[in-house]
XYZ file of C-alpha atoms in Angstrom:
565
model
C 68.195 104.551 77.614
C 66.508 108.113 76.976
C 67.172 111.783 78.495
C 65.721 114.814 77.395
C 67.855 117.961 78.798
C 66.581 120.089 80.998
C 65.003 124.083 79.715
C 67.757 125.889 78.194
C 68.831 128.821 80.499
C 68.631 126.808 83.548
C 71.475 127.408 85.820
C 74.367 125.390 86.154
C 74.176 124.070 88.777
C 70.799 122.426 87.441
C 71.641 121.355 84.167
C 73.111 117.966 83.182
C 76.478 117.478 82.314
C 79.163 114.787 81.227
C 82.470 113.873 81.280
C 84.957 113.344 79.362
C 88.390 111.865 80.139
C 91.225 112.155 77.560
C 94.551 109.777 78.358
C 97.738 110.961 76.600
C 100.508 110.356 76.401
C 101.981 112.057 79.518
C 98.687 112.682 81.371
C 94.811 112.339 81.777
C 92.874 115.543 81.381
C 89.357 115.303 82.322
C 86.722 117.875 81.945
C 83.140 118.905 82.888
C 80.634 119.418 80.079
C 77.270 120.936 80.071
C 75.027 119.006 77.862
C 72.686 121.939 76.414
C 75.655 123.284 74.647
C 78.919 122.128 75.092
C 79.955 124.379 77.360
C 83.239 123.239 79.334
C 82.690 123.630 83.080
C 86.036 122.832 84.253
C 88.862 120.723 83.694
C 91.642 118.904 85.601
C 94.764 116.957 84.836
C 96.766 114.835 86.097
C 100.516 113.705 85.216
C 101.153 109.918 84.851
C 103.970 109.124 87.883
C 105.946 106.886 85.793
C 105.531 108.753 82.913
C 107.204 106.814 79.741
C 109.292 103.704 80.154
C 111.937 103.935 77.649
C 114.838 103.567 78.873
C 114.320 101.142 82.235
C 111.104 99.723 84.405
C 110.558 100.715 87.637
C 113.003 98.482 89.256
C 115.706 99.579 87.152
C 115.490 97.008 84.640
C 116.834 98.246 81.504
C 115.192 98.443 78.297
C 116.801 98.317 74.507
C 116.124 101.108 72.131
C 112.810 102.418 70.309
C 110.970 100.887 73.394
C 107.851 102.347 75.417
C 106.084 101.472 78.167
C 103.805 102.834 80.328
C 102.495 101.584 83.992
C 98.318 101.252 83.604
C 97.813 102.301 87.489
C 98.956 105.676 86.474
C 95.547 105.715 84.394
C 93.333 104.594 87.352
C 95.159 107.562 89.326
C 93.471 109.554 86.717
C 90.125 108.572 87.459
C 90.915 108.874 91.057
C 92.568 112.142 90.726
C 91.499 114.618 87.741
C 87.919 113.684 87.751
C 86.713 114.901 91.303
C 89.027 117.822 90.684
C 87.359 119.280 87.789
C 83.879 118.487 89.285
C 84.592 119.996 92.083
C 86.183 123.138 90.431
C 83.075 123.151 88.154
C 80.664 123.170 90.809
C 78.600 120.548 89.463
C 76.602 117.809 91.729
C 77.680 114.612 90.986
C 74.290 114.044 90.766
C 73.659 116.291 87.724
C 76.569 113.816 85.669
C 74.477 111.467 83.271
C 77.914 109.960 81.619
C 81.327 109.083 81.553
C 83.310 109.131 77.912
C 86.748 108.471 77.556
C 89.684 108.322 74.568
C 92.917 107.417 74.739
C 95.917 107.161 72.236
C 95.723 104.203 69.971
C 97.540 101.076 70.098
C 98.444 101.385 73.675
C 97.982 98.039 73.869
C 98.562 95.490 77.308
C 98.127 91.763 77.814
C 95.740 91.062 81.090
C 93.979 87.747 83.028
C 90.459 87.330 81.791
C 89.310 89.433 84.852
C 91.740 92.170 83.509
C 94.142 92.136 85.933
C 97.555 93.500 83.957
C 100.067 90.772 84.051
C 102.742 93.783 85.455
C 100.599 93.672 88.308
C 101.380 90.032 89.181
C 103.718 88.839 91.874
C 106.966 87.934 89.802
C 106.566 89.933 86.369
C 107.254 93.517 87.769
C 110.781 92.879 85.928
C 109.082 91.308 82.780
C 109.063 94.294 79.858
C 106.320 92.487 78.026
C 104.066 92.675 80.932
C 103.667 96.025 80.232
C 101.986 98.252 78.615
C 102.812 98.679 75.270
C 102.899 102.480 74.069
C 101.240 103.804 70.890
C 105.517 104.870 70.098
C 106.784 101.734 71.272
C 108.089 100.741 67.829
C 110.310 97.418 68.597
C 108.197 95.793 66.572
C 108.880 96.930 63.061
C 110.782 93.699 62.230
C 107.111 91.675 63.359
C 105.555 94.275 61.048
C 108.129 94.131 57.979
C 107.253 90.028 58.421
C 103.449 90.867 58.782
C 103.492 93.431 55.590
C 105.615 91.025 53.497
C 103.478 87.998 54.054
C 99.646 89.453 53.661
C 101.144 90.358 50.378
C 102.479 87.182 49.297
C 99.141 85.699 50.251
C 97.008 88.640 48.965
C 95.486 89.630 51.912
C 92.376 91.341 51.392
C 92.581 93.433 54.368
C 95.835 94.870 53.372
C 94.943 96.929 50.939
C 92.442 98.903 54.020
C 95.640 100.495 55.431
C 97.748 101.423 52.083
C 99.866 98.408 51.537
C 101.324 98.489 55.143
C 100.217 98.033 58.893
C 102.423 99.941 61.643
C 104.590 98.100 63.930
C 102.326 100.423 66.207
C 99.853 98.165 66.272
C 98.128 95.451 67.931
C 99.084 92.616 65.657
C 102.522 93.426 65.450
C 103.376 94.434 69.137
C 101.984 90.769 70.217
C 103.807 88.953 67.848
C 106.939 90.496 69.423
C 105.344 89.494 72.913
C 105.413 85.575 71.339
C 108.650 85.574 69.983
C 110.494 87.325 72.584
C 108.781 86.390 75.961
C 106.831 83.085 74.927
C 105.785 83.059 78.893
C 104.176 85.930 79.016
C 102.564 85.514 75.732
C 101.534 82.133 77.059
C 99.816 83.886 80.301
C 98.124 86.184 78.519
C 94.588 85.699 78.196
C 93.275 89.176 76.873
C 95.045 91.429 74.381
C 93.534 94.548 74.572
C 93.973 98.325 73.775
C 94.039 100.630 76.565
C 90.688 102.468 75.667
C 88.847 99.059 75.965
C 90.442 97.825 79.536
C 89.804 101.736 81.373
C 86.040 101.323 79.912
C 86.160 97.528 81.559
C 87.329 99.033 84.716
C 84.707 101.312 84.985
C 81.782 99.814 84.060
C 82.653 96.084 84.439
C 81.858 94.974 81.046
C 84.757 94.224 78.373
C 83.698 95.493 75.000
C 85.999 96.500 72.011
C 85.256 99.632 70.354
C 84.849 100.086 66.596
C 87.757 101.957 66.359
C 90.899 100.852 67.699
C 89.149 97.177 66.077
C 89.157 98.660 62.404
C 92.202 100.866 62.757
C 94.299 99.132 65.247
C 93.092 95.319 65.177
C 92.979 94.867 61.050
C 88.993 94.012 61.353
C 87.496 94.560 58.598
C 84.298 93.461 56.823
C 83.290 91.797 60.184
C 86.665 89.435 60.357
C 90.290 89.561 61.407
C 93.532 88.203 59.748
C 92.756 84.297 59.296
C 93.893 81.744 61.409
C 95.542 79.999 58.183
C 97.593 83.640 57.727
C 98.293 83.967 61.316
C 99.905 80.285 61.523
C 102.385 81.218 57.963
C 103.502 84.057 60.574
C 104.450 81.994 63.292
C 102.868 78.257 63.923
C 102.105 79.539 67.986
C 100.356 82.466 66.520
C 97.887 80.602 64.859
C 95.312 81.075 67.818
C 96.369 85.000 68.481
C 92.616 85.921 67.661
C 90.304 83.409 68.634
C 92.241 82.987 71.940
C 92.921 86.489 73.341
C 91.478 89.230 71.123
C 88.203 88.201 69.488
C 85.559 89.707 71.772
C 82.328 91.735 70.905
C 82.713 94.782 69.477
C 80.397 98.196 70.238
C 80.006 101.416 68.611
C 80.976 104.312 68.582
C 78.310 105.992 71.101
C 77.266 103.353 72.821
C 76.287 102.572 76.178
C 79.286 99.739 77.062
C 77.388 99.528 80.229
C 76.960 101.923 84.002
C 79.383 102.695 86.358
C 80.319 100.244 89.057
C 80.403 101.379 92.887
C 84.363 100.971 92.658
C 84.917 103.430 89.886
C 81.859 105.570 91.435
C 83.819 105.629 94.707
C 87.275 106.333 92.772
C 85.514 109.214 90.702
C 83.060 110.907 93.000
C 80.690 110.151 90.086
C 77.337 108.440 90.873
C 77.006 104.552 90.406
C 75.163 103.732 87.883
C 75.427 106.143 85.394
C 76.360 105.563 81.713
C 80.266 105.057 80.587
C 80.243 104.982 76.920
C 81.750 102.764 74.760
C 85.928 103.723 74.457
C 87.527 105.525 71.635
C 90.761 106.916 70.165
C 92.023 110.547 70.826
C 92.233 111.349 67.324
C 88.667 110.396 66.226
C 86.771 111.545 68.922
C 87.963 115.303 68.049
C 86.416 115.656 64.548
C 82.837 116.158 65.694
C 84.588 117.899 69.010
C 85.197 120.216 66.345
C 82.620 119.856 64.122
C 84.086 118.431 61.148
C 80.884 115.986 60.326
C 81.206 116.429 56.891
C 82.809 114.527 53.933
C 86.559 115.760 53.327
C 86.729 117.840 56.533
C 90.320 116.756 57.838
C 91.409 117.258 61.846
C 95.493 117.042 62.151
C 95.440 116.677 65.793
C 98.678 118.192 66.672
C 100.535 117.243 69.919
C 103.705 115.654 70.332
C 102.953 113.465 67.462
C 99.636 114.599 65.132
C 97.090 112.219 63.755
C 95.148 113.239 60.723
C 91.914 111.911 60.488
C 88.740 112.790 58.093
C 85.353 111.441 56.592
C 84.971 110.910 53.153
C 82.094 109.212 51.001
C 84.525 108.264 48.590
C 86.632 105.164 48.696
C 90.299 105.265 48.014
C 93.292 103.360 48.394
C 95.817 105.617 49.955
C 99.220 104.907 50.408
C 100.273 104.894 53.928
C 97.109 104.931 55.933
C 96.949 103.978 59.364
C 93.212 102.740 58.187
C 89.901 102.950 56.190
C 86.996 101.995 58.298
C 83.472 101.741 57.523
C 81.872 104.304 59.856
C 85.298 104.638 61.635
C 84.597 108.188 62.724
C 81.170 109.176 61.309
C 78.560 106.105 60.343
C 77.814 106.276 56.958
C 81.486 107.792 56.014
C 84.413 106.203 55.280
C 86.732 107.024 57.978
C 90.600 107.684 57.376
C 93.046 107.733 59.028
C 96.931 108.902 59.057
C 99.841 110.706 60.670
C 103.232 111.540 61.704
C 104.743 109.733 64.660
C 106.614 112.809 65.935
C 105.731 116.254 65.741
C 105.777 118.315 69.616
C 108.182 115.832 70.694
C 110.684 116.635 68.090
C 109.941 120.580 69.276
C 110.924 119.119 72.377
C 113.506 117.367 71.492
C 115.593 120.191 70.287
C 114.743 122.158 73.084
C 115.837 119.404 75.292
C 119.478 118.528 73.638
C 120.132 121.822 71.521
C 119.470 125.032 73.057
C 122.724 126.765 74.689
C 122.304 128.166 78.118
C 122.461 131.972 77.131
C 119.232 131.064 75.285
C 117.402 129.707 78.052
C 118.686 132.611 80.405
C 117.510 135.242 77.744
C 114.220 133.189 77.810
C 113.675 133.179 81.315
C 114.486 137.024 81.520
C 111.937 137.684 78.993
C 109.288 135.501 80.855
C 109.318 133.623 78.279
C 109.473 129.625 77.599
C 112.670 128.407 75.600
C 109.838 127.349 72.606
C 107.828 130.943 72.868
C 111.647 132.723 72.519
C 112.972 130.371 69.895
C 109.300 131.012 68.330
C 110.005 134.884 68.204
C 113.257 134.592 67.253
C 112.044 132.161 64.252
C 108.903 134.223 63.487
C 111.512 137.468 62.238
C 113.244 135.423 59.528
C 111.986 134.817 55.624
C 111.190 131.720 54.075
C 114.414 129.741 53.282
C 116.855 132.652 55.283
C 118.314 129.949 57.539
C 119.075 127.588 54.411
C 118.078 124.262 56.012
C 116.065 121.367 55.335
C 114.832 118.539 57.698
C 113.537 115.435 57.481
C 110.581 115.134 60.342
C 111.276 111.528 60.984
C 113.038 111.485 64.567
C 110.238 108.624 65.385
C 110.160 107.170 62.245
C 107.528 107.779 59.529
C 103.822 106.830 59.767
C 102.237 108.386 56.750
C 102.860 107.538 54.232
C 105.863 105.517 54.643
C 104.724 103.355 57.349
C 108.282 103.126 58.682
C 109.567 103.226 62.196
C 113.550 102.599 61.553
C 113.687 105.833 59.462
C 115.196 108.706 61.496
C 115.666 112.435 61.447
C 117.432 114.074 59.271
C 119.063 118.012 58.782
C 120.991 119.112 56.232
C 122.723 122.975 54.930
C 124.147 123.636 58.875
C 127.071 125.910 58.414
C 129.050 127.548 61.465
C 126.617 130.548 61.247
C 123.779 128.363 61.504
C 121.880 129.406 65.109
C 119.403 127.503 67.331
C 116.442 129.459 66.115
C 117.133 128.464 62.464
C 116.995 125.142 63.457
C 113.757 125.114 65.358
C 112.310 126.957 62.621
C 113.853 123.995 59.743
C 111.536 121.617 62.492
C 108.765 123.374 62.319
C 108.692 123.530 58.689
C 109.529 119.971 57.754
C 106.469 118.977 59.744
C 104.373 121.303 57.895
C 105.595 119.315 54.663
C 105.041 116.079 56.499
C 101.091 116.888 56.964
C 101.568 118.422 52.978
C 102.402 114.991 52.025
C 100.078 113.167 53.733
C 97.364 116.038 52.098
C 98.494 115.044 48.658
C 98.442 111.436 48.887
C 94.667 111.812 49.976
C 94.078 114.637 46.966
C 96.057 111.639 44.495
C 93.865 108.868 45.556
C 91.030 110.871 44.252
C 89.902 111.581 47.770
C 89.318 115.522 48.057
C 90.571 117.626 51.529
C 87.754 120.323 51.381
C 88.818 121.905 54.512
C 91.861 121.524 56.958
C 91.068 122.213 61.069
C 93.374 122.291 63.710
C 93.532 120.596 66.927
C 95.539 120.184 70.062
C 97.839 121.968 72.230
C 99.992 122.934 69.309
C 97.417 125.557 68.285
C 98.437 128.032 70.145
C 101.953 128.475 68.656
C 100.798 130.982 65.596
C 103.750 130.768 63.297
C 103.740 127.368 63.464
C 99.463 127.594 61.895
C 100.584 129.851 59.447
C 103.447 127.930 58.456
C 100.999 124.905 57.896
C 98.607 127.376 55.965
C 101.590 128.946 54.244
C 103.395 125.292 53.178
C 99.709 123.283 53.003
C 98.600 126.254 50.992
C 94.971 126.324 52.654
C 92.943 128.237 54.825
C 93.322 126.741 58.398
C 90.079 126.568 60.629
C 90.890 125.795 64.710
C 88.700 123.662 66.982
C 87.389 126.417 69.869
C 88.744 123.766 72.434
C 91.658 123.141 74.153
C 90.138 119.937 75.460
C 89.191 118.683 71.971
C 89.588 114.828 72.633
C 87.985 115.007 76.270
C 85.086 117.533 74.482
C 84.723 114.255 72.097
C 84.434 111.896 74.173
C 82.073 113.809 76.753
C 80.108 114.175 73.549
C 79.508 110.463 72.725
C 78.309 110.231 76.483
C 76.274 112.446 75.920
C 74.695 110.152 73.404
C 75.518 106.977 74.490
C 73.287 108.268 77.427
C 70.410 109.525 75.336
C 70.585 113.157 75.377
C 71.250 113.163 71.458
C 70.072 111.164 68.899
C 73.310 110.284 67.444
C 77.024 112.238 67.343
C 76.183 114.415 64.457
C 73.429 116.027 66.814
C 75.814 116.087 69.538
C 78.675 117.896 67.221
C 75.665 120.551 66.156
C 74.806 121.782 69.306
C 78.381 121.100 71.590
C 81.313 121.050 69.083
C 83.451 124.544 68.726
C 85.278 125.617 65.764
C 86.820 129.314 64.699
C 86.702 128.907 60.609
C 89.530 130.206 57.977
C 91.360 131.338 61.423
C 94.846 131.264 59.471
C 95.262 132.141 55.636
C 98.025 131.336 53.400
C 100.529 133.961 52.542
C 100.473 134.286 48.584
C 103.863 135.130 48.417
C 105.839 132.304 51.379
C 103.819 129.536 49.810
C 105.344 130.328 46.492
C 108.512 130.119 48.407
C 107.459 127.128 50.591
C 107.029 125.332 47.041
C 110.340 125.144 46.415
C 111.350 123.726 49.484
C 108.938 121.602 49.747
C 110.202 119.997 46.256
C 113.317 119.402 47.627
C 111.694 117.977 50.710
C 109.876 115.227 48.713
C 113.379 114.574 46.545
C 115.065 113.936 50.365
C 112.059 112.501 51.720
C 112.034 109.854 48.245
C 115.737 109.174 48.471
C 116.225 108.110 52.086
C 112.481 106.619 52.604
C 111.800 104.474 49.546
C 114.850 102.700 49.363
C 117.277 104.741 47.139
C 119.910 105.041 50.120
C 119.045 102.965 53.115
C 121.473 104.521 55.013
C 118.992 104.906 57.942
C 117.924 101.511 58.401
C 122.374 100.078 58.349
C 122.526 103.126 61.174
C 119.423 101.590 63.196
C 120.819 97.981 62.856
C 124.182 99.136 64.018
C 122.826 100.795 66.920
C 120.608 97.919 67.896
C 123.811 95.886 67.854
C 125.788 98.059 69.929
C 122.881 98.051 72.650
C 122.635 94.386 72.632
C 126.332 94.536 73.845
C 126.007 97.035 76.786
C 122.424 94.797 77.881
């Protein structure tokens, strides 16, 4: 399929656009993007109903700890919902829309019929938990993946080495070996294992294709094969047939065509039928040519309520803790990496939601303020190291590069003087030396960060950037989008529908980034250094086995659960 775009300096309302649709974690933004250069039209969102499941299903059934669910109508509502809004608020004709992109987190993963029907959609499973879908920070599963880890070692796995010496219980492998050995029924009726950004592609276009990605990061392809059937059997005898019998399927591109819109998702969008939809992606990848990071060692930390750091690199190193190494993962030609840290907004959150006293949130609300903008100013007035705490950013577990889920938060130095603000601050900076240890694990392997952008809604809190430049001790460069995943993925329909030759094109003439936006203080990231030293001497004691403290508190809290079920 071909396009050539229309004369620059035609009007809007001539030119041809995409769109891209970005599903989070809490909601599906979709925006309006003019093909000539990027420019975003419009944009509308709209919040998921049920939200997360993590503590019960819709019926009230009641769900044991580190759990997360989500309902997949609420991502059809999307389609239904945000994308007419932000065509209409754009002003576009549908008519002038050549394609449809979309990303969502990865390893939100759900088990379907082989016409994709979710199996929480059938007549007797609304109270089944593993009908569901499984979030990216459902993390039940880290016993499946301790069991999964363990074993490809014994048996020298080649694959294992791909993702650091330890898969996620994030991920697809280990979240359906949970499904088997806790609900053989529903593993039984499943007949299609599939990440989210494959089955909203299959509802809109009809075909089921997997997408490079989530495969390679998610789905431990590599080299053009999964985990053996002989490896899959040592795991558990029933799980022998996991691949060949739900989850082998052909796998597309990055920027391909996965096929045209059907007249059902044309009549849910307001989009014409038979447009292109583009092959699915992940939220992550799809920002670093969003923001223009084509290059080898340009790294994106896409920073939300959790932030995922992935780069390009034409060198090939083993680096602990990755979520990944793909071939052409991101960028073809590159070696694609992948990493991050499973909490980072929604600790923010957190704190705000359990720790800040009323008078605070009256004082905010005085000053027209949000609770984080006036625990932000409050923060911003204080010197490196004044409050005299140190955190551990762990609250949902470790992902780079401990590749632990049943690790946990941690704060130490509180004294009766210590006040809210210190604390937020203490959060802020221990995920700044999160994404600093994740940056010298790639700069170990031999694997040089040549520049460090910024991405997601997080941006816009400035001491937080200049903590990261202050602790990471690097220039910071910030994507010129606040729709960086939806930009990405309106960009690969863009070339999935011929307007560009290929994404590196497409990043050249419609990605956005402000360079060297945030520069480190000479002076804090002396100071940062020391802190940060006794942040790896914390983050080394309670994460590599030294006191496993964390893990005895997790079992005894699973235990205690179990009782109240």
């Amino acid at each position: 399929m071909s396009y050539r775009t229309r004369k620059a300096g035609s009007p809007v309302s001539e030119e041809p656009c995409v769109v891209g649709v970005d599903f989070g974690t809490l909601s599906g933004r979709a925006v309006v993007v003019r093909v000539r250069d990027g420019a975003e039209l419009a944009s509308a969102e709209h919040v998921y109903a049920h939200a997360v499941l993590d503590r019960h299903l819709p019926d009230g059934t009641r769900l044991p700890p580190d759990w997360a669910l989500q309902v997949p109508s609420d991502y059809i509502d999307v389609l239904r919902s945000a994308v007419p809004e932000a065509l209409a608020r754009a002003g576009v004709r549908p008519a002038q829309v050549i394609g449809i992109g979309t990303d969502f987190t990865a390893c939100t993963v759900l088990p379907v019929l082989a016409d994709g029907t979710p199996l929480c959609e059938l007549p007797g499973l609304e109270n089944r938990p593993h009908a569901y879908v499984k979030l990216w920070r459902h993390h039940a599963a880290q016993g499946q993946a301790d069991r999964i880890n363990a074993l490809a070692a014994e048996m020298k796995e080649p694959w294992l080495e791909r993702y650091g010496g330890k898969i996620s219980s994030e991920w697809e492998f280990a979240k359906a070996l949970q499904v088997l050995e806790e609900d053989p029924e529903i593993y039984r009726r499943t007949e299609r294992w599939l990440e989210a950004a494959d089955w909203i592609v299959w509802r809109l276009c009809g075909t089921y294709v997997r997408n490079a990605c989530t495969a390679g990061y998610k789905g431990q392809y590599q080299d053009g094969r999964y985990p053996s059937p002989e490896y899959l059997a040592a795991l558990n005898p029933d799980f022998a047939g996991f691949v060949t019998d739900k989850l082998d399927h052909p796998i597309a591109q990055l920027g391909d065509a996965a096929g045209v819109l059907t007249a059902e998702a044309a009549a849910w969008t307001g989009l014409p039928e038979g447009i292109t939809v583009c092959v699915g992606n992940v939220d992550a990848h799809v920002t670093a040519p969003a923001a223009v990071a084509v290059e080898p060692g340009q790294m994106v930390a896409i920073m939300g309520t959790s932030t995922c750091h992935v780069m390009s690199s034409d060198q090939h190193g083993v680096v602990p803790g990755m979520c990944g190494i793909v071939d052409g993962g991101i960028l073809p030609g590159l070696w694609g990496y992948e990493a991050g840290q499973s909490g980072v907004g929604d600790i923010f959150g957190w704190f705000v939601r359990t720790g800040l006293p009323a008078e605070y949130a009256e004082r905010a609300a005085a000053a027209g303020q949000t609770p984080h903008e006036y625990l932000t100013d409050l923060a911003a007035g204080q010197k490196v190291g004044e409050h005299g705490l140190l955190a551990l950013d762990w609250h949902s577990g470790n992902r780079s590069v401990l590749v632990d889920h049943d690790l946990s938060g941690l704060l130490i130095g509180q004294t009766l003087s210590t006040r809210p603000e210190d604390v937020y601050r203490a959060l802020l900076e221990a995920t700044a030396f999160g994404t600093r240890t994740i940056i010298d694990a790639f700069e170990a392997a031999a694997v040089p960060v040549k520049e460090l952008i910024i991405a997601g809604g997080l941006t816009k809190n400035a001491l937080l950037m200049q903590i990261y430049a202050d602790v990471t001790r690097r220039p910071l460069s910030i994507i010129g989008s606040t729709q960086g995943p939806a930009l990405g993925a309106a960009m690969h329909a863009a070339v999935a529908a011929g307007a560009y030759p290929d994404i590196r094109a497409a990043a050249h003439a419609m990605g956005k980034v402000h360079r060297r936006v945030y520069l480190p203080d000479p002076q804090r990231a002396m100071a940062y250094e020391r802190l940060y030293s006794e942040y790896r001497v914390l983050h080394d004691y309670f994460g590599r086995g030294a006191n496993d403290v964390m893990h005895r508190l997790r079992r005894i809290r699973a235990e205690a659960s179990l009782l109240s079920l």
